[in-house]
Amino acid sequence: MAEPLVLTLSCPDQPGITANVTGLLFKAGGNILEAQQFNDRTSDRFFMRVEFDPGEAPVEGIYRAFSQLAKTFDMQGKIAQRDRPRKVLIMVSKFDHCLADLIYRWRIGEMPMEPVAVVSNHPREAITHTLLADLPFHHLPVTRETKPEQEAKVRELVEETGAELVVLARYMQILSDEQAEFLAGRCINIHHSFLPGFKGAKPYHQAYERGVKMIGASAHYVTADLDEGPIIHQAVEPISHADSPEELVRKGREIESRVLAEAVRLHLEERVLLNGQRTVVFRS
Amino acid sequence: MAEPLVLTLSCPDQPGITANVTGLLFKAGGNILEAQQFNDRTSDRFFMRVEFDPGEAPVEGIYRAFSQLAKTFDMQGKIAQRDRPRKVLIMVSKFDHCLADLIYRWRIGEMPMEPVAVVSNHPREAITHTLLADLPFHHLPVTRETKPEQEAKVRELVEETGAELVVLARYMQILSDEQAEFLAGRCINIHHSFLPGFKGAKPYHQAYERGVKMIGASAHYVTADLDEGPIIHQAVEPISHADSPEELVRKGREIESRVLAEAVRLHLEERVLLNGQRTVVFRS
Amino acid sequence: MAEPLVLTLSCPDQPGITANVTGLLFKAGGNILEAQQFNDRTSDRFFMRVEFDPGEAPVEGIYRAFSQLAKTFDMQGKIAQRDRPRKVLIMVSKFDHCLADLIYRWRIGEMPMEPVAVVSNHPREAITHTLLADLPFHHLPVTRETKPEQEAKVRELVEETGAELVVLARYMQILSDEQAEFLAGRCINIHHSFLPGFKGAKPYHQAYERGVKMIGASAHYVTADLDEGPIIHQAVEPISHADSPEELVRKGREIESRVLAEAVRLHLEERVLLNGQRTVVFRS
Amino acid sequence: MAEPLVLTLSCPDQPGITANVTGLLFKAGGNILEAQQFNDRTSDRFFMRVEFDPGEAPVEGIYRAFSQLAKTFDMQGKIAQRDRPRKVLIMVSKFDHCLADLIYRWRIGEMPMEPVAVVSNHPREAITHTLLADLPFHHLPVTRETKPEQEAKVRELVEETGAELVVLARYMQILSDEQAEFLAGRCINIHHSFLPGFKGAKPYHQAYERGVKMIGASAHYVTADLDEGPIIHQAVEPISHADSPEELVRKGREIESRVLAEAVRLHLEERVLLNGQRTVVFRS
């Protein structure tokens, strides 16, 4: 088998899209390994993801034919290598459970990424000592005054390292609009509540005060409008009156870790397509 | 075994409450069947629920001794028969899935209630024809102008029937503050969203617009502040981008039905105690 | 829009299947409304489901072209009307919660079926009196001796009514191999445990004895090998040490009802394809 | 506040147990912080757990009084320090996700234990290199022939280190009956299936073959009868036809990690009481 590729696209819905896309791959000698599509009837928009073995012929032919087709159907889309680990930059503040989880998954070969940098506004000593090992760590402290410079350094780092995704793994700083714009579509945040409930600070304490019976976490793309970006994944767990805010925080760590890991995995596997303020998520 | 009783109480926390309560029951010849307690460390308040067989001696002794103890410890509490079905008045508008579920559970002997009236602002024909059978049905239409009278009729009905609990089973009318006050602590509503997300009208459409990945329902005591009463029970189910608002409504029906039924059962079994704007729920 | 159709197929995997199927529909003037496919890499078998608007041209052309394609690719498949309610025969013994749930869903227009008969080995009085209304009810008692005749009557009824699906909604009789064979692929059973745990009788009591911490239910196609048919859907709920066998039965009713309803809906919408002893389930 | 204690007990049920236990604590000047009890009506056995502040008086008085009471009521029970981290020995083979999870939780102060040794039948290099840091590691390889000696070494290690709990964190060796006996009541295993389904080897492959729609994990006390010990905690996650055995293994790692961590936490907090082949679990 040649190196598998993954094609993702969205376009205005009309007859023949699937036939044309799959026909193109078939004529080029490709073989579909996995495919999903979604017709959004409220927006009349079409979404597709195809994993395929391109076959023996040079892949340039497929790229060219798809580029042609994209014009015809007004598609936004791309073809990418399926199995190449994506470069990821992880940002963290003091609570490092999401970082720990992502890194462990990567170390055992489960998370298809190459971590190119870990950035924190806290010094290396604030991070649980066994986590980083030889991962490149950058301490970029931030105050209200130094925020523009600090964010500029992050942008430099993204460019130097070629990071394709920035993961805010409990990075407790609000990004400027400029930074959010710079990272649009390639920055995932974990919010430690079940959005849209309990936006803002201390969501577990908010949840405790309100007396809810479940808590959750939400992984979403970062936008200028904090806590409002397109949601990729969410999960919840039941709680009871006997759970103190501290116990909610403990239970929350587990939910946050797995919600973020799942969202990152889905993104890295090109399974998440933007649909306005919402997402289309093609699970296998 | 004598007829089992259930004692519920709350009071400021201090040493000796459990010892005194259980000592009282023991001295009176009672036997504890099930007991739970909770010390709320944030409010320093104590909550307790005890199911007990009062034994052979006249129960008046227990009532008297408890009344004495309640004064000493500044308790709010009561002793009730455990197995007497509570009288329930159910209110509904057009969507009758919660009504159907509650009534079926009652018919097969699972819900410990005696439905004394079904009230709707829609006529009997609006209700699925097989549900009501010989249940007393009251059509009490309501407009902005007639709301005070309609609510007065509901109050009358509550008093005439001796209803101990009013269940708003998808009753799509906002109660006046006066009505909410009248029913305080004895009226449960099902809100078709996972509060505090998506308050107000059309929560499934709101959920669709926001692109969340789970939907839920919340059963809560009714207060003057709509959608803000103490929550008794909540549940959620995962959804995907492919779920239209109509499919969310369908999935929601199932969640609403079981969340409301669970909350009603818990209330009827005297398992829900108020703790300010929150609840203490003693499951078995 | 013309009346939507749904095409389902499975065949040995090979390049070009999707391109040919969707090309066929496109050429015929059809428009895909929803499509899913699955390449089973362990069996090298391909599965597909396509909902489509056939367009203006006569549908015979599509049927003919698909029939041709099916030969080429060695497909098992069919084209069916998407929105025609399927005829369903429901069998029940004494516990009628699954029956109640299915019928209510049908009455409010949620379950795309036409119930053509309700069959019980118990008399009509054993069924909760408000459920059946004017549904055709057949009391077909069964003993060890009369089983062959009773099953023959069921087969007759299936043929007379044109039932396309038989639902065993807590029908507590084991079908003979002959009957299972007769109903192969068109008979769904709800087993009141999380298969493969607790096969056989009294699964909730088995679960209690074993001290498990969750209980569940499984909806599956009926095969001669009892409790071993291909599973369509399963769900579980947490339980605790405090749940008596009776409480497990109560909690189980809820799980059984929704697991069976979901499996029946999936089947009626042609979303379940057989894959040996397993199923492929194409949710929207 | 004095150092909190935790009292756990079980005994034949009879009137007055709670009154006597809580009366004892009250008279000694203690204050209850959290209490749960359970009357098992099938076995007529009573279970209780009380966290309490013993107050100013010497705790010997409480120990003595309880010892007296235990005789009167034929109790099995003990009083332990609530906040002293318990000594834990962790055993692992090649898959170290459960080990990683337990150790991380301990490092951030969430798991109330003191890991006194990590034992593996594989060499240190088989363990993900960042996990162990300065934790005492023991490579104790095992073959069929050397099993008795290897198990003897484990027993020695348990005694030398004073380990109060042995956690089999994906330790893929079956313990001898002798070893199981030695560790009775103080050894927790994680089984990578939802018991009682899929006992034995390769449970995820068994689950795939059977075509189930959910997979799970079970944490249980080790007994001589493999996969049959009293279950402490279980959890499941939904899967689909599209999940290969490898994906089930990946999803399973997450479930296993959190099920084991929860069971270990419950045990360390003295929240799990044995009830024959079942457990009573007193969550807060």
mmCIF file of N, CA and C in Angstrom, chain A residues 95-98 100-101 104-105 107-110 128-134 237 240 242-243 247 250-251 253-254 258 261-262 265 269 271 284, chain D residues 95-98 100-101 104-105 107-110 128-134 237 240 242-243 247 250-251 253-254 258 261-262 265 269 271 284:
data_model
loop_
_atom_site.group_PDB
_atom_site.id
_atom_site.type_symbol
_atom_site.label_atom_id
_atom_site.label_comp_id
_atom_site.label_asym_id
_atom_site.label_seq_id
_atom_site.Cartn_x
_atom_site.Cartn_y
_atom_site.Cartn_z
ATOM 1 N N PHE A 95 -1.618 23.871 36.331
ATOM 2 C CA PHE A 95 -2.257 22.558 36.432
ATOM 3 C C PHE A 95 -1.891 21.743 35.201
ATOM 4 N N ASP A 96 -1.138 20.689 35.401
ATOM 5 C CA ASP A 96 -0.522 20.022 34.247
ATOM 6 C C ASP A 96 -1.098 18.651 33.943
ATOM 7 N N HIS A 97 -2.331 18.361 34.434
ATOM 8 C CA HIS A 97 -2.890 17.024 34.195
ATOM 9 C C HIS A 97 -3.191 16.785 32.723
ATOM 10 N N CYS A 98 -3.651 17.810 32.015
ATOM 11 C CA CYS A 98 -3.913 17.628 30.577
ATOM 12 C C CYS A 98 -2.596 17.452 29.822
ATOM 13 N N ALA A 100 0.147 16.201 31.094
ATOM 14 C CA ALA A 100 0.639 14.862 31.446
ATOM 15 C C ALA A 100 -0.050 13.799 30.606
ATOM 16 N N ASP A 101 -1.329 13.953 30.451
ATOM 17 C CA ASP A 101 -2.111 12.969 29.704
ATOM 18 C C ASP A 101 -1.722 12.959 28.223
ATOM 19 N N TYR A 104 1.857 11.480 27.856
ATOM 20 C CA TYR A 104 1.918 10.022 28.045
ATOM 21 C C TYR A 104 1.337 9.298 26.834
ATOM 22 N N ARG A 105 0.220 9.791 26.346
ATOM 23 C CA ARG A 105 -0.368 9.159 25.159
ATOM 24 C C ARG A 105 0.605 9.199 23.979
ATOM 25 N N ARG A 107 3.916 9.340 24.257
ATOM 26 C CA ARG A 107 5.069 8.470 24.536
ATOM 27 C C ARG A 107 4.767 7.002 24.226
ATOM 28 N N ILE A 108 3.520 6.582 24.428
ATOM 29 C CA ILE A 108 3.216 5.171 24.134
ATOM 30 C C ILE A 108 2.712 5.003 22.699
ATOM 31 N N GLY A 109 2.806 6.073 21.913
ATOM 32 C CA GLY A 109 2.495 5.929 20.487
ATOM 33 C C GLY A 109 1.024 6.018 20.143
ATOM 34 N N GLU A 110 0.229 6.568 21.060
ATOM 35 C CA GLU A 110 -1.203 6.602 20.826
ATOM 36 C C GLU A 110 -1.671 7.914 20.201
ATOM 37 N N THR A 128 5.080 19.220 37.017
ATOM 38 C CA THR A 128 5.430 17.951 37.668
ATOM 39 C C THR A 128 6.721 17.418 37.056
ATOM 40 N N HIS A 129 7.702 17.108 37.917
ATOM 41 C CA HIS A 129 9.078 16.988 37.441
ATOM 42 C C HIS A 129 9.324 15.863 36.450
ATOM 43 N N THR A 130 8.472 14.841 36.457
ATOM 44 C CA THR A 130 8.760 13.715 35.567
ATOM 45 C C THR A 130 8.162 13.881 34.171
ATOM 46 N N LEU A 131 7.435 14.945 33.933
ATOM 47 C CA LEU A 131 6.686 15.018 32.679
ATOM 48 C C LEU A 131 7.540 15.356 31.468
ATOM 49 N N LEU A 132 8.383 16.363 31.610
ATOM 50 C CA LEU A 132 8.946 16.969 30.413
ATOM 51 C C LEU A 132 10.096 16.166 29.817
ATOM 52 N N ALA A 133 10.949 15.604 30.694
ATOM 53 C CA ALA A 133 12.157 14.919 30.227
ATOM 54 C C ALA A 133 12.846 15.805 29.204
ATOM 55 N N ASP A 134 13.065 15.330 28.003
ATOM 56 C CA ASP A 134 13.834 16.115 27.041
ATOM 57 C C ASP A 134 12.961 16.924 26.091
ATOM 58 N N GLU A 237 -19.774 14.018 33.962
ATOM 59 C CA GLU A 237 -19.879 12.953 34.957
ATOM 60 C C GLU A 237 -20.880 13.398 36.020
ATOM 61 N N SER A 240 -22.679 14.649 43.241
ATOM 62 C CA SER A 240 -23.755 14.688 44.230
ATOM 63 C C SER A 240 -23.552 15.878 45.164
ATOM 64 N N ALA A 242 -22.731 15.797 48.006
ATOM 65 C CA ALA A 242 -21.622 15.559 48.932
ATOM 66 C C ALA A 242 -20.278 15.943 48.332
ATOM 67 N N ASP A 243 -20.253 16.295 47.062
ATOM 68 C CA ASP A 243 -18.984 16.684 46.443
ATOM 69 C C ASP A 243 -18.671 18.145 46.744
ATOM 70 N N GLU A 247 -13.550 18.434 45.480
ATOM 71 C CA GLU A 247 -13.795 17.139 44.834
ATOM 72 C C GLU A 247 -14.246 17.332 43.389
ATOM 73 N N ARG A 250 -11.143 17.721 41.459
ATOM 74 C CA ARG A 250 -10.494 16.424 41.236
ATOM 75 C C ARG A 250 -11.200 15.634 40.143
ATOM 76 N N LYS A 251 -12.523 15.513 40.245
ATOM 77 C CA LYS A 251 -13.252 14.779 39.212
ATOM 78 C C LYS A 251 -13.101 15.449 37.856
ATOM 79 N N ARG A 253 -10.555 17.054 36.675
ATOM 80 C CA ARG A 253 -9.271 16.803 36.017
ATOM 81 C C ARG A 253 -9.362 15.633 35.058
ATOM 82 N N GLU A 254 -10.036 14.578 35.500
ATOM 83 C CA GLU A 254 -10.152 13.377 34.681
ATOM 84 C C GLU A 254 -10.961 13.658 33.412
ATOM 85 N N ARG A 258 -9.473 13.671 29.352
ATOM 86 C CA ARG A 258 -9.887 12.822 28.235
ATOM 87 C C ARG A 258 -10.659 13.589 27.167
ATOM 88 N N ALA A 261 -7.851 15.254 25.113
ATOM 89 C CA ALA A 261 -7.113 14.265 24.326
ATOM 90 C C ALA A 261 -7.938 13.806 23.122
ATOM 91 N N GLU A 262 -9.220 13.603 23.338
ATOM 92 C CA GLU A 262 -10.072 13.150 22.245
ATOM 93 C C GLU A 262 -10.172 14.239 21.168
ATOM 94 N N ARG A 265 -6.881 14.412 19.261
ATOM 95 C CA ARG A 265 -6.762 13.260 18.359
ATOM 96 C C ARG A 265 -7.638 13.440 17.123
ATOM 97 N N GLU A 269 -6.192 13.827 13.294
ATOM 98 C CA GLU A 269 -6.571 12.873 12.248
ATOM 99 C C GLU A 269 -7.453 13.529 11.187
ATOM 100 N N ARG A 271 -10.292 14.969 11.381
ATOM 101 C CA ARG A 271 -11.675 14.538 11.490
ATOM 102 C C ARG A 271 -12.638 15.665 11.870
ATOM 103 N N SER A 284 -14.467 7.605 13.233
ATOM 104 C CA SER A 284 -14.389 6.388 12.402
ATOM 105 C C SER A 284 -15.558 5.483 12.745
ATOM 106 N N PHE D 95 2.236 -3.172 29.804
ATOM 107 C CA PHE D 95 1.347 -2.039 29.547
ATOM 108 C C PHE D 95 1.247 -1.191 30.808
ATOM 109 N N ASP D 96 1.776 0.007 30.750
ATOM 110 C CA ASP D 96 1.948 0.762 31.992
ATOM 111 C C ASP D 96 1.027 1.970 32.121
ATOM 112 N N HIS D 97 -0.089 1.967 31.373
ATOM 113 C CA HIS D 97 -0.972 3.146 31.448
ATOM 114 C C HIS D 97 -1.627 3.276 32.824
ATOM 115 N N CYS D 98 -1.986 2.158 33.434
ATOM 116 C CA CYS D 98 -2.593 2.233 34.776
ATOM 117 C C CYS D 98 -1.541 2.689 35.790
ATOM 118 N N ALA D 100 1.058 4.557 35.109
ATOM 119 C CA ALA D 100 1.296 5.979 34.841
ATOM 120 C C ALA D 100 0.224 6.836 35.484
ATOM 121 N N ASP D 101 -0.997 6.395 35.374
ATOM 122 C CA ASP D 101 -2.116 7.159 35.906
ATOM 123 C C ASP D 101 -2.063 7.227 37.430
ATOM 124 N N TYR D 104 0.921 9.462 38.517
ATOM 125 C CA TYR D 104 0.686 10.891 38.303
ATOM 126 C C TYR D 104 -0.275 11.433 39.355
ATOM 127 N N ARG D 105 -1.346 10.710 39.610
ATOM 128 C CA ARG D 105 -2.305 11.158 40.621
ATOM 129 C C ARG D 105 -1.624 11.316 41.987
ATOM 130 N N ARG D 107 1.622 11.929 42.429
ATOM 131 C CA ARG D 107 2.574 13.042 42.380
ATOM 132 C C ARG D 107 1.882 14.390 42.584
ATOM 133 N N ILE D 108 0.663 14.531 42.097
ATOM 134 C CA ILE D 108 -0.007 15.820 42.277
ATOM 135 C C ILE D 108 -0.835 15.846 43.575
ATOM 136 N N GLY D 109 -0.684 14.814 44.390
ATOM 137 C CA GLY D 109 -1.307 14.849 45.709
ATOM 138 C C GLY D 109 -2.762 14.415 45.731
ATOM 139 N N GLU D 110 -3.207 13.720 44.683
ATOM 140 C CA GLU D 110 -4.612 13.355 44.603
ATOM 141 C C GLU D 110 -4.890 11.955 45.148
ATOM 142 N N THR D 128 7.699 2.880 30.467
ATOM 143 C CA THR D 128 7.888 4.209 29.880
ATOM 144 C C THR D 128 8.859 5.012 30.746
ATOM 145 N N HIS D 129 9.904 5.548 30.097
ATOM 146 C CA HIS D 129 11.088 5.957 30.856
ATOM 147 C C HIS D 129 10.861 7.089 31.849
ATOM 148 N N THR D 130 9.834 7.899 31.645
ATOM 149 C CA THR D 130 9.652 9.036 32.555
ATOM 150 C C THR D 130 8.826 8.699 33.793
ATOM 151 N N LEU D 131 8.310 7.496 33.877
ATOM 152 C CA LEU D 131 7.350 7.223 34.940
ATOM 153 C C LEU D 131 7.968 7.054 36.313
ATOM 154 N N LEU D 132 9.023 6.265 36.385
ATOM 155 C CA LEU D 132 9.443 5.768 37.681
ATOM 156 C C LEU D 132 10.224 6.784 38.490
ATOM 157 N N ALA D 133 11.084 7.550 37.809
ATOM 158 C CA ALA D 133 11.970 8.486 38.509
ATOM 159 C C ALA D 133 12.614 7.746 39.677
ATOM 160 N N ASP D 134 12.452 8.248 40.889
ATOM 161 C CA ASP D 134 13.163 7.619 42.013
ATOM 162 C C ASP D 134 12.309 6.613 42.777
ATOM 163 N N GLU D 237 -17.748 2.280 27.953
ATOM 164 C CA GLU D 237 -17.869 3.318 26.940
ATOM 165 C C GLU D 237 -18.490 2.688 25.696
ATOM 166 N N SER D 240 -18.373 1.236 18.291
ATOM 167 C CA SER D 240 -19.172 0.980 17.092
ATOM 168 C C SER D 240 -18.522 -0.100 16.254
ATOM 169 N N ALA D 242 -17.130 0.247 13.650
ATOM 170 C CA ALA D 242 -15.928 0.742 12.993
ATOM 171 C C ALA D 242 -14.691 0.654 13.871
ATOM 172 N N ASP D 243 -14.874 0.283 15.132
ATOM 173 C CA ASP D 243 -13.720 0.161 16.019
ATOM 174 C C ASP D 243 -13.028 -1.174 15.823
ATOM 175 N N GLU D 247 -8.366 -0.336 18.183
ATOM 176 C CA GLU D 247 -9.023 0.850 18.725
ATOM 177 C C GLU D 247 -9.724 0.522 20.040
ATOM 178 N N ARG D 250 -7.103 0.792 22.601
ATOM 179 C CA ARG D 250 -6.820 2.193 22.922
ATOM 180 C C ARG D 250 -7.899 2.772 23.821
ATOM 181 N N LYS D 251 -9.166 2.597 23.436
ATOM 182 C CA LYS D 251 -10.252 3.127 24.260
ATOM 183 C C LYS D 251 -10.262 2.478 25.639
ATOM 184 N N ARG D 253 -7.724 1.454 27.375
ATOM 185 C CA ARG D 253 -6.698 1.978 28.295
ATOM 186 C C ARG D 253 -7.255 3.078 29.178
ATOM 187 N N GLU D 254 -8.038 3.950 28.574
ATOM 188 C CA GLU D 254 -8.596 5.074 29.321
ATOM 189 C C GLU D 254 -9.571 4.592 30.393
ATOM 190 N N ARG D 258 -9.048 4.816 34.668
ATOM 191 C CA ARG D 258 -9.868 5.517 35.650
ATOM 192 C C ARG D 258 -10.665 4.585 36.554
ATOM 193 N N ALA D 261 -8.052 3.528 39.210
ATOM 194 C CA ALA D 261 -7.742 4.639 40.121
ATOM 195 C C ALA D 261 -8.888 4.879 41.093
ATOM 196 N N GLU D 262 -10.104 4.803 40.597
ATOM 197 C CA GLU D 262 -11.264 5.019 41.469
ATOM 198 C C GLU D 262 -11.347 3.915 42.534
ATOM 199 N N ARG D 265 -8.581 4.441 45.118
ATOM 200 C CA ARG D 265 -8.913 5.564 45.989
ATOM 201 C C ARG D 265 -9.975 5.157 47.015
ATOM 202 N N GLU D 269 -9.339 5.005 51.074
ATOM 203 C CA GLU D 269 -10.143 5.826 51.980
ATOM 204 C C GLU D 269 -11.061 4.969 52.855
ATOM 205 N N ARG D 271 -13.390 2.926 52.085
ATOM 206 C CA ARG D 271 -14.782 3.040 51.673
ATOM 207 C C ARG D 271 -15.357 1.732 51.123
ATOM 208 N N SER D 284 -18.604 9.215 49.206
ATOM 209 C CA SER D 284 -18.983 10.397 49.988
ATOM 210 C C SER D 284 -20.211 11.024 49.350
#
